[in-house]
mmCIF file of C-alpha atoms and ligand atoms in Angstrom:
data_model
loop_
_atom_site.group_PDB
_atom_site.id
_atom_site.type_symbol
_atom_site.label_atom_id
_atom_site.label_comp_id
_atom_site.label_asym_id
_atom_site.label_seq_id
_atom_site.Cartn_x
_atom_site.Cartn_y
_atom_site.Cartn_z
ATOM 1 C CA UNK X 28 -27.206 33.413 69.650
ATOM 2 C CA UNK X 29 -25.386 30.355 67.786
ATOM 3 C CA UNK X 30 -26.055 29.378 64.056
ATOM 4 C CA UNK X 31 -28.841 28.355 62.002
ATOM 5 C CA UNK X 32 -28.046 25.433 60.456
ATOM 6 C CA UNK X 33 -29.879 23.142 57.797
ATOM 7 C CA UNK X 34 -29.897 20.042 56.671
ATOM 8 C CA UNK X 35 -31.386 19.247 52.897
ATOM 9 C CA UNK X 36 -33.026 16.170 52.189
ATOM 10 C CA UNK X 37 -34.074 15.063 48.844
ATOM 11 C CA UNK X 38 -34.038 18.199 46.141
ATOM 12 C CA UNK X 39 -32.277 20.174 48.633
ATOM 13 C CA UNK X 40 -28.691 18.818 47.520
ATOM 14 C CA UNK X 41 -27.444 22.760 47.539
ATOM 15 C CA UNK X 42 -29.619 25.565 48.866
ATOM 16 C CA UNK X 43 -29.387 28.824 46.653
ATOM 17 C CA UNK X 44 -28.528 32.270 47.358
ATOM 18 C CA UNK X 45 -25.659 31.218 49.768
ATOM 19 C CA UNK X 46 -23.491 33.780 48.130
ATOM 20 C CA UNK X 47 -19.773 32.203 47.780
ATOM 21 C CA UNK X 48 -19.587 29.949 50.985
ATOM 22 C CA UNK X 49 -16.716 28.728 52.804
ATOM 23 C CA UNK X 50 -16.402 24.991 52.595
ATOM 24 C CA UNK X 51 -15.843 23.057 55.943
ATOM 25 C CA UNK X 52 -15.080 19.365 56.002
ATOM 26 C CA UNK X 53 -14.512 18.548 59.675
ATOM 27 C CA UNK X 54 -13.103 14.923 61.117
ATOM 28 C CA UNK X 55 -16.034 13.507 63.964
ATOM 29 C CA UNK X 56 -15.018 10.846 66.611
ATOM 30 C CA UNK X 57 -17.736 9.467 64.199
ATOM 31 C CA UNK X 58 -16.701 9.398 60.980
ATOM 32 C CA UNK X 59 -17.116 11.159 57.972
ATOM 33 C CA UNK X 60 -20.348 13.588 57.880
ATOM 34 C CA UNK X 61 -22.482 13.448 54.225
ATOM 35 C CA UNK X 62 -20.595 16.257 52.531
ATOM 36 C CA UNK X 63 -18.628 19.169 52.823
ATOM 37 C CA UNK X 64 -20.602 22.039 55.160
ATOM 38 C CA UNK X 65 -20.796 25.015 53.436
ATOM 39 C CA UNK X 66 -20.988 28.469 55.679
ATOM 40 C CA UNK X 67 -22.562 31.192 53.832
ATOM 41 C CA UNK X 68 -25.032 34.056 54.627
ATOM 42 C CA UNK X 69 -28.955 33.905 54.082
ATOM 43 C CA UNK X 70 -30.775 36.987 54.190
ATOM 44 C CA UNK X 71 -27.257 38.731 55.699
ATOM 45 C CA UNK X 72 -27.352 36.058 58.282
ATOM 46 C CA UNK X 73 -24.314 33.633 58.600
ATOM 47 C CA UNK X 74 -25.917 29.665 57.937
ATOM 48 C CA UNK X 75 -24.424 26.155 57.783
ATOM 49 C CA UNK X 76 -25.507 24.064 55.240
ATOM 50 C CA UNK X 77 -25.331 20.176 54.937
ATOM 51 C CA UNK X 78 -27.015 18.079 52.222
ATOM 52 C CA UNK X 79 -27.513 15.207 54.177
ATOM 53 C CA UNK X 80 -27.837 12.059 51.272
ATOM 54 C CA UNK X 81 -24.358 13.835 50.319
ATOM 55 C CA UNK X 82 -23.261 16.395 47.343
ATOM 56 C CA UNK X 83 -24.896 13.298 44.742
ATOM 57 C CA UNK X 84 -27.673 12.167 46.323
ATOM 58 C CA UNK X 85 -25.871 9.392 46.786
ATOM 59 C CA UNK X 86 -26.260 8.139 50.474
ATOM 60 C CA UNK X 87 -29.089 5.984 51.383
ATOM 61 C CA UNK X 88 -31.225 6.805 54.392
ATOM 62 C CA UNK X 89 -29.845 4.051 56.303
ATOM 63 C CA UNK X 90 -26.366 4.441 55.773
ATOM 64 C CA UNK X 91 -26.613 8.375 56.737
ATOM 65 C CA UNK X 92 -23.831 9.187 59.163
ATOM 66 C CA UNK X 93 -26.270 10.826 61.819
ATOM 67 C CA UNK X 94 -24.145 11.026 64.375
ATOM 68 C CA UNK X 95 -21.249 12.649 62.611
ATOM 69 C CA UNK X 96 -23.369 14.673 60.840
ATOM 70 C CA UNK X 97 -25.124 16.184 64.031
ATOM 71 C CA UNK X 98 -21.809 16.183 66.042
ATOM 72 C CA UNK X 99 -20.280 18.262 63.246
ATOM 73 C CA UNK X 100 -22.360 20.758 62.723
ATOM 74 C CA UNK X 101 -22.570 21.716 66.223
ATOM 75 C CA UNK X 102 -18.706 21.425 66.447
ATOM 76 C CA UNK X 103 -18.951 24.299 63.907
ATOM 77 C CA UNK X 104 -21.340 26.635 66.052
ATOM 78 C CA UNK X 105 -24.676 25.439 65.312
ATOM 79 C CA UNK X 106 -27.422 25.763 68.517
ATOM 80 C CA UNK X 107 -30.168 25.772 66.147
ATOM 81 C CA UNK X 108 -30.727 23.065 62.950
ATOM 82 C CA UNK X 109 -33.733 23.122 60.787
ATOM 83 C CA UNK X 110 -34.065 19.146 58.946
ATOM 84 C CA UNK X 111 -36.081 19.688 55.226
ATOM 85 C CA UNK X 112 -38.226 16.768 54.589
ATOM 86 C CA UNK X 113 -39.288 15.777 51.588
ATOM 87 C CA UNK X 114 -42.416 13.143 52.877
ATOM 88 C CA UNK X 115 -44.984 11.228 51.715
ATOM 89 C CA UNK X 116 -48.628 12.002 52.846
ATOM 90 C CA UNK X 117 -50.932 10.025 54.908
ATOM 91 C CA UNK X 118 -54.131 11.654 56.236
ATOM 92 C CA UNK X 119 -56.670 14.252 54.866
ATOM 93 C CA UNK X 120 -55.020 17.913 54.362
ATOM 94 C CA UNK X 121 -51.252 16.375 53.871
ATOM 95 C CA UNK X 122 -51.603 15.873 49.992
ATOM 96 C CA UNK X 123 -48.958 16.432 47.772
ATOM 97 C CA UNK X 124 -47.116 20.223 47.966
ATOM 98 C CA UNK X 125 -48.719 20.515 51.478
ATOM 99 C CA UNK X 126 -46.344 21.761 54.066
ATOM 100 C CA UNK X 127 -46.155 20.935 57.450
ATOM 101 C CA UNK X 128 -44.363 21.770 60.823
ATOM 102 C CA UNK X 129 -44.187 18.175 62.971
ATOM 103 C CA UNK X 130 -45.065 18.123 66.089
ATOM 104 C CA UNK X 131 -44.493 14.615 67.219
ATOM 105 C CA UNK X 132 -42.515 11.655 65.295
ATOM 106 C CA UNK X 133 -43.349 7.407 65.893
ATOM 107 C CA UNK X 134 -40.086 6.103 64.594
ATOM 108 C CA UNK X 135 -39.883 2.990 62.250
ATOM 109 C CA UNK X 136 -36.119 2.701 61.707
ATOM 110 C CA UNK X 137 -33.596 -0.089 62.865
ATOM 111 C CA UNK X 138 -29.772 -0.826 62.742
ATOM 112 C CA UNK X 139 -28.660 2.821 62.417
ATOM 113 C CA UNK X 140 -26.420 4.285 64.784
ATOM 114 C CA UNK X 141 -28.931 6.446 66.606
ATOM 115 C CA UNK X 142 -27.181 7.379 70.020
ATOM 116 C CA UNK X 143 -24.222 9.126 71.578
ATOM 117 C CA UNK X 144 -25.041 6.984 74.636
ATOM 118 C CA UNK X 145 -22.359 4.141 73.024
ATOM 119 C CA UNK X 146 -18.968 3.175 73.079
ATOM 120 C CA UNK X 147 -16.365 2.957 75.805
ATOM 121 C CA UNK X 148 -16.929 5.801 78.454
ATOM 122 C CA UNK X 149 -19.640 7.505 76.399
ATOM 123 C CA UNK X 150 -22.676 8.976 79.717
ATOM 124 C CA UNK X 151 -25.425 7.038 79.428
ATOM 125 C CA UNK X 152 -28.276 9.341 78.336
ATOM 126 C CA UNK X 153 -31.632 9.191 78.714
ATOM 127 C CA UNK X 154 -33.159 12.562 77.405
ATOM 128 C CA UNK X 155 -36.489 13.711 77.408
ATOM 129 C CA UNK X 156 -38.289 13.509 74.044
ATOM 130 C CA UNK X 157 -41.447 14.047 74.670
ATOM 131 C CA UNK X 158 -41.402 17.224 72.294
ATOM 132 C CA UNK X 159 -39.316 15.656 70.037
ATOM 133 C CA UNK X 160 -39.170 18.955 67.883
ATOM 134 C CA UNK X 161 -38.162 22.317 69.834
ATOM 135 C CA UNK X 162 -41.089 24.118 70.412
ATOM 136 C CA UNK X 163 -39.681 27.531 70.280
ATOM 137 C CA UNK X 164 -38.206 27.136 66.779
ATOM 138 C CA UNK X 165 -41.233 25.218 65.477
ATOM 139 C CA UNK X 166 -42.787 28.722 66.515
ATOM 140 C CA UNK X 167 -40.310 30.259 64.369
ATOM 141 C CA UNK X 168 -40.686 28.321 61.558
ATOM 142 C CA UNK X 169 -44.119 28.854 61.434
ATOM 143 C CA UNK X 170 -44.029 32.238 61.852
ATOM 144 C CA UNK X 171 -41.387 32.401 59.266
ATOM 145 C CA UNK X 172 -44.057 30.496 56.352
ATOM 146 C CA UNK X 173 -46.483 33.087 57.677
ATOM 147 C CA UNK X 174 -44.151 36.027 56.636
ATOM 148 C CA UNK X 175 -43.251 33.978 53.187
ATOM 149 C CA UNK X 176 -46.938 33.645 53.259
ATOM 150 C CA UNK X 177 -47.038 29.444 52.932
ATOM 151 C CA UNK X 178 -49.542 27.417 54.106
ATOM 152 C CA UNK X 179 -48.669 25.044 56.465
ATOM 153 C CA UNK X 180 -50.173 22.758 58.754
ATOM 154 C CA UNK X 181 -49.117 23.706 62.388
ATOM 155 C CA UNK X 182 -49.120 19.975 63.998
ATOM 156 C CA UNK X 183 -48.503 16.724 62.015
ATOM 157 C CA UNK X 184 -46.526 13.469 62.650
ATOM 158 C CA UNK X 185 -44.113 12.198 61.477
ATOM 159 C CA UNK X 186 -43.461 8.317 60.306
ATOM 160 C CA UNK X 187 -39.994 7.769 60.185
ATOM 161 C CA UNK X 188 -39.569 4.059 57.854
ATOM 162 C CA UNK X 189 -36.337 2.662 57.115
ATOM 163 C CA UNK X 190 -36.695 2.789 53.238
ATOM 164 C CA UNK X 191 -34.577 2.922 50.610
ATOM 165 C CA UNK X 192 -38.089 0.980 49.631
ATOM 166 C CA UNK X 193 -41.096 2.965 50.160
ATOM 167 C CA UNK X 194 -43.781 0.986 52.225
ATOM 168 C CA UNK X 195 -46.424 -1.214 51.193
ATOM 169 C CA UNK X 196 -50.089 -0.297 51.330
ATOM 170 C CA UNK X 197 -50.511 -2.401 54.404
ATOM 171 C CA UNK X 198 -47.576 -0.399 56.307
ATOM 172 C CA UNK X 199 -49.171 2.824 55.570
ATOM 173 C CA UNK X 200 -52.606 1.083 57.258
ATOM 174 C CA UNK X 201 -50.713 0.743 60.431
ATOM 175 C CA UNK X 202 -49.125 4.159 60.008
ATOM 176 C CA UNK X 203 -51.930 5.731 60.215
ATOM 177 C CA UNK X 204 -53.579 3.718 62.969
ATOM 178 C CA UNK X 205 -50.386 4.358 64.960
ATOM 179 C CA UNK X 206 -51.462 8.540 64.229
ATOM 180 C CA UNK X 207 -48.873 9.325 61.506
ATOM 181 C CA UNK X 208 -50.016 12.113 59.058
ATOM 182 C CA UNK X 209 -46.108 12.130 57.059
ATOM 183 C CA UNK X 210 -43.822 9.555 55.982
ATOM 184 C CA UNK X 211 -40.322 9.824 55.630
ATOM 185 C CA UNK X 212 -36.831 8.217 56.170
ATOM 186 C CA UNK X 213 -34.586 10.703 57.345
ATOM 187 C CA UNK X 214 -35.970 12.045 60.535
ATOM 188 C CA UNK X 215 -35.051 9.745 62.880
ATOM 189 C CA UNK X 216 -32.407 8.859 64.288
ATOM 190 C CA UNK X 217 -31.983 12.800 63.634
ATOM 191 C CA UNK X 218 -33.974 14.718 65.615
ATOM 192 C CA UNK X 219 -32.961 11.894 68.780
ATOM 193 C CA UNK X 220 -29.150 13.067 68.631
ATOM 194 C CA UNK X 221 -29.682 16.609 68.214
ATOM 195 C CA UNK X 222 -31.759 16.298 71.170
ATOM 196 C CA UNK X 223 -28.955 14.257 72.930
ATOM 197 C CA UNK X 224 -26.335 16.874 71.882
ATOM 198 C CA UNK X 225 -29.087 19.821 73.236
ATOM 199 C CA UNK X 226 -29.460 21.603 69.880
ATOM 200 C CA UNK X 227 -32.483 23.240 68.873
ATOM 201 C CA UNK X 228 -34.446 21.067 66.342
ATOM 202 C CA UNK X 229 -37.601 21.511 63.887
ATOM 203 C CA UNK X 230 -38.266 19.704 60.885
ATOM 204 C CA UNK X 231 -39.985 21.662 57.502
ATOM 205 C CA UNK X 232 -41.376 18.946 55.970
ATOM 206 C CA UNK X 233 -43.282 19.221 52.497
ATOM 207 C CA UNK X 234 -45.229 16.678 51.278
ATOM 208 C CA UNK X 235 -44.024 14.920 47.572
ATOM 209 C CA UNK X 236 -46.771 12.052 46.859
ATOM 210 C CA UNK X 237 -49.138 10.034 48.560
ATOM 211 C CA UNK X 238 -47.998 7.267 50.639
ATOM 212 C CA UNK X 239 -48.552 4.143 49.585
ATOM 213 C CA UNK X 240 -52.520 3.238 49.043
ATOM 214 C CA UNK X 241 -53.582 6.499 49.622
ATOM 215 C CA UNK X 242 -52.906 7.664 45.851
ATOM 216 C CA UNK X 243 -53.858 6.205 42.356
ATOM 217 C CA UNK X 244 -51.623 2.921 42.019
ATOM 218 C CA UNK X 245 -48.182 3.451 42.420
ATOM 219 C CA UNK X 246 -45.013 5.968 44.024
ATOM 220 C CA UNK X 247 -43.436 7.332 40.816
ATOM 221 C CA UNK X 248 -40.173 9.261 40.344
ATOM 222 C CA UNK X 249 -41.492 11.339 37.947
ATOM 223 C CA UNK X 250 -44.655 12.606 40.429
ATOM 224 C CA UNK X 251 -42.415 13.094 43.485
ATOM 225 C CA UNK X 252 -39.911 15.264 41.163
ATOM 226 C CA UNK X 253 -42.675 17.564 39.942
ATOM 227 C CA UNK X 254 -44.110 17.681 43.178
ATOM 228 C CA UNK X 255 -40.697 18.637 44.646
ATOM 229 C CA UNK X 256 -40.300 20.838 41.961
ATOM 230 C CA UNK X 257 -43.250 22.730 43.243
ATOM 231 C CA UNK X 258 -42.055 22.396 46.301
ATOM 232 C CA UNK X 259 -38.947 24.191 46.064
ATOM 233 C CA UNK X 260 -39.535 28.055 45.732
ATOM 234 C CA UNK X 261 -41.886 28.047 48.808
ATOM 235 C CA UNK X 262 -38.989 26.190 50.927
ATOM 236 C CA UNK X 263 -36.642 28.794 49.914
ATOM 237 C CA UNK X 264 -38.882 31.871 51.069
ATOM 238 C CA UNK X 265 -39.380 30.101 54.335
ATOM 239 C CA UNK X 266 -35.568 29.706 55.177
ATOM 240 C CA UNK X 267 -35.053 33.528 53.546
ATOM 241 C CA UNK X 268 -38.005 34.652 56.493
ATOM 242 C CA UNK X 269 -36.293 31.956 58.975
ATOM 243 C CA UNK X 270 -33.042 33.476 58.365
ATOM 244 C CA UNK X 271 -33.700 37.094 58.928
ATOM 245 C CA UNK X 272 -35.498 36.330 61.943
ATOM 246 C CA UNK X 273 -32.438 35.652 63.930
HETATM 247 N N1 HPA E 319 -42.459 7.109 52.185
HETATM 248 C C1 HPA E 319 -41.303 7.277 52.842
HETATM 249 N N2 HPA E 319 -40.491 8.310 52.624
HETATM 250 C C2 HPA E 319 -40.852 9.216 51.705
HETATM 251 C C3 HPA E 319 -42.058 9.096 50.991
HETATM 252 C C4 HPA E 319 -42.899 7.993 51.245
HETATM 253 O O1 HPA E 319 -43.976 7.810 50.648
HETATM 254 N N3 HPA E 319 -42.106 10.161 50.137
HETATM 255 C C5 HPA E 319 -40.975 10.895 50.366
HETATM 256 N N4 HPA E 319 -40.218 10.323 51.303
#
């Protein structure tokens, strides 16, 4: 079997108990990936790690290198890559520090580079995302929150929005009637090119505030850090269990 790769999202700029990692900055045919990957072992298993909004938190959804990002990490051995997902909740049961495995994703986004399928003699593509997450490591994630013994909701989707803004009451409204459970910004055009490239994907996604109307007035930093904060630990047992599953 290949690598287990992940990709932190917001809070997840390093992932601990890496040991001392090697530190791979490839070149893409796309351009620079979000940060250096590191390659360390979890639970005596070899893992890539990639923060993807870079080492500073500093890249904007929408200006993600996706596609570079992706590429890279299965240029470095990756068949497998777990996305974190820091999201905003929608329905009943996804309220802040509720965890979730996706099972299906409505994307929002525009204007991102969100296809190999491009560019002079590139195959035109058109895979099959009906799953959009890989059922067999969804199964693994879950069973690996059942060993770290986290709760987490076996089914959800996922909104991806275009942010840096969150949305407006109103948007939420038509999440929801569209089926969304989660919001987020980073999932999309993700889990599309892993799919394109044939790598295993699965999304974690834990849920940091109420979207927009669905809480008491308005999307603070403060609650989505100590929501994230709360967060944290339980994401880190599940990637330990994740890990020594393979
Ligand atoms: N909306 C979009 N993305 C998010 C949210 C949200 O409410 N919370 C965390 N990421």
């Amino acid at each position: 079997m290949g690598l287990l790769a992940v990709i932190g999202g917001s809070g997840f700029a390093q992932l601990a108990g890496l040991g001392e990692p090697e530190t791979l900055t490839p070149d893409t045919p796309y351009g620079p990936i979000s940060a250096a990957i590191l390659c360390g072992r979890l639970a005596g298993q070899r893992i890539l790690f990639l923060p993807r909004h870079g080492e500073g938190h500093g890249l904007p959804p929408h200006r993600i290198n996706y596609r570079a990002n992706i590429w890279a990490l299965r240029a470095q051995g990756a068949d497998r890559i777990l996305g974190l997902a820091a999201v905003g909740g929608i329905t009943a049961g996804f309220g802040p520090r509720s965890f979730a495995v996706p099972d299906q994703i409505v994307d929002y986004t525009y204007g991102r580079e969100h296809t190999y399928s491009d560019g002079p003699g590139a195959p035109l593509l058109h895979v099959d995302f009906t799953q959009p997450y890989c059922p067999k490591l969804r199964l693994s994630l879950l069973h690996a929150c059942a060993r770290a013994g986290v709760v987490v909701a076996d089914r959800a989707t996922y909104g991806a929005t275009q942010g840096p803004r969150f949305e407006s009451a109103a948007e939420i409204v038509r999440l929801q009637r569209d089926g969304c459970d989660l919001v987020g910004m980073t999932g999309m055009p993700e889990a599309a090119l892993a799919r394109e490239l044939d790598i295993s994907y699965a999304s974690l996604a834990f849920v940091v505030n109420w979207a927009a109307g669905k809480g008491d007035g308005a999307i603070t930093a403060e609650e989505i850090d100590e929501h994230l904060g709360h967060c944290a630990g339980r994401v880190e047992q599940v990637l330990l269990a994740l890990a020594s599953d393979a």
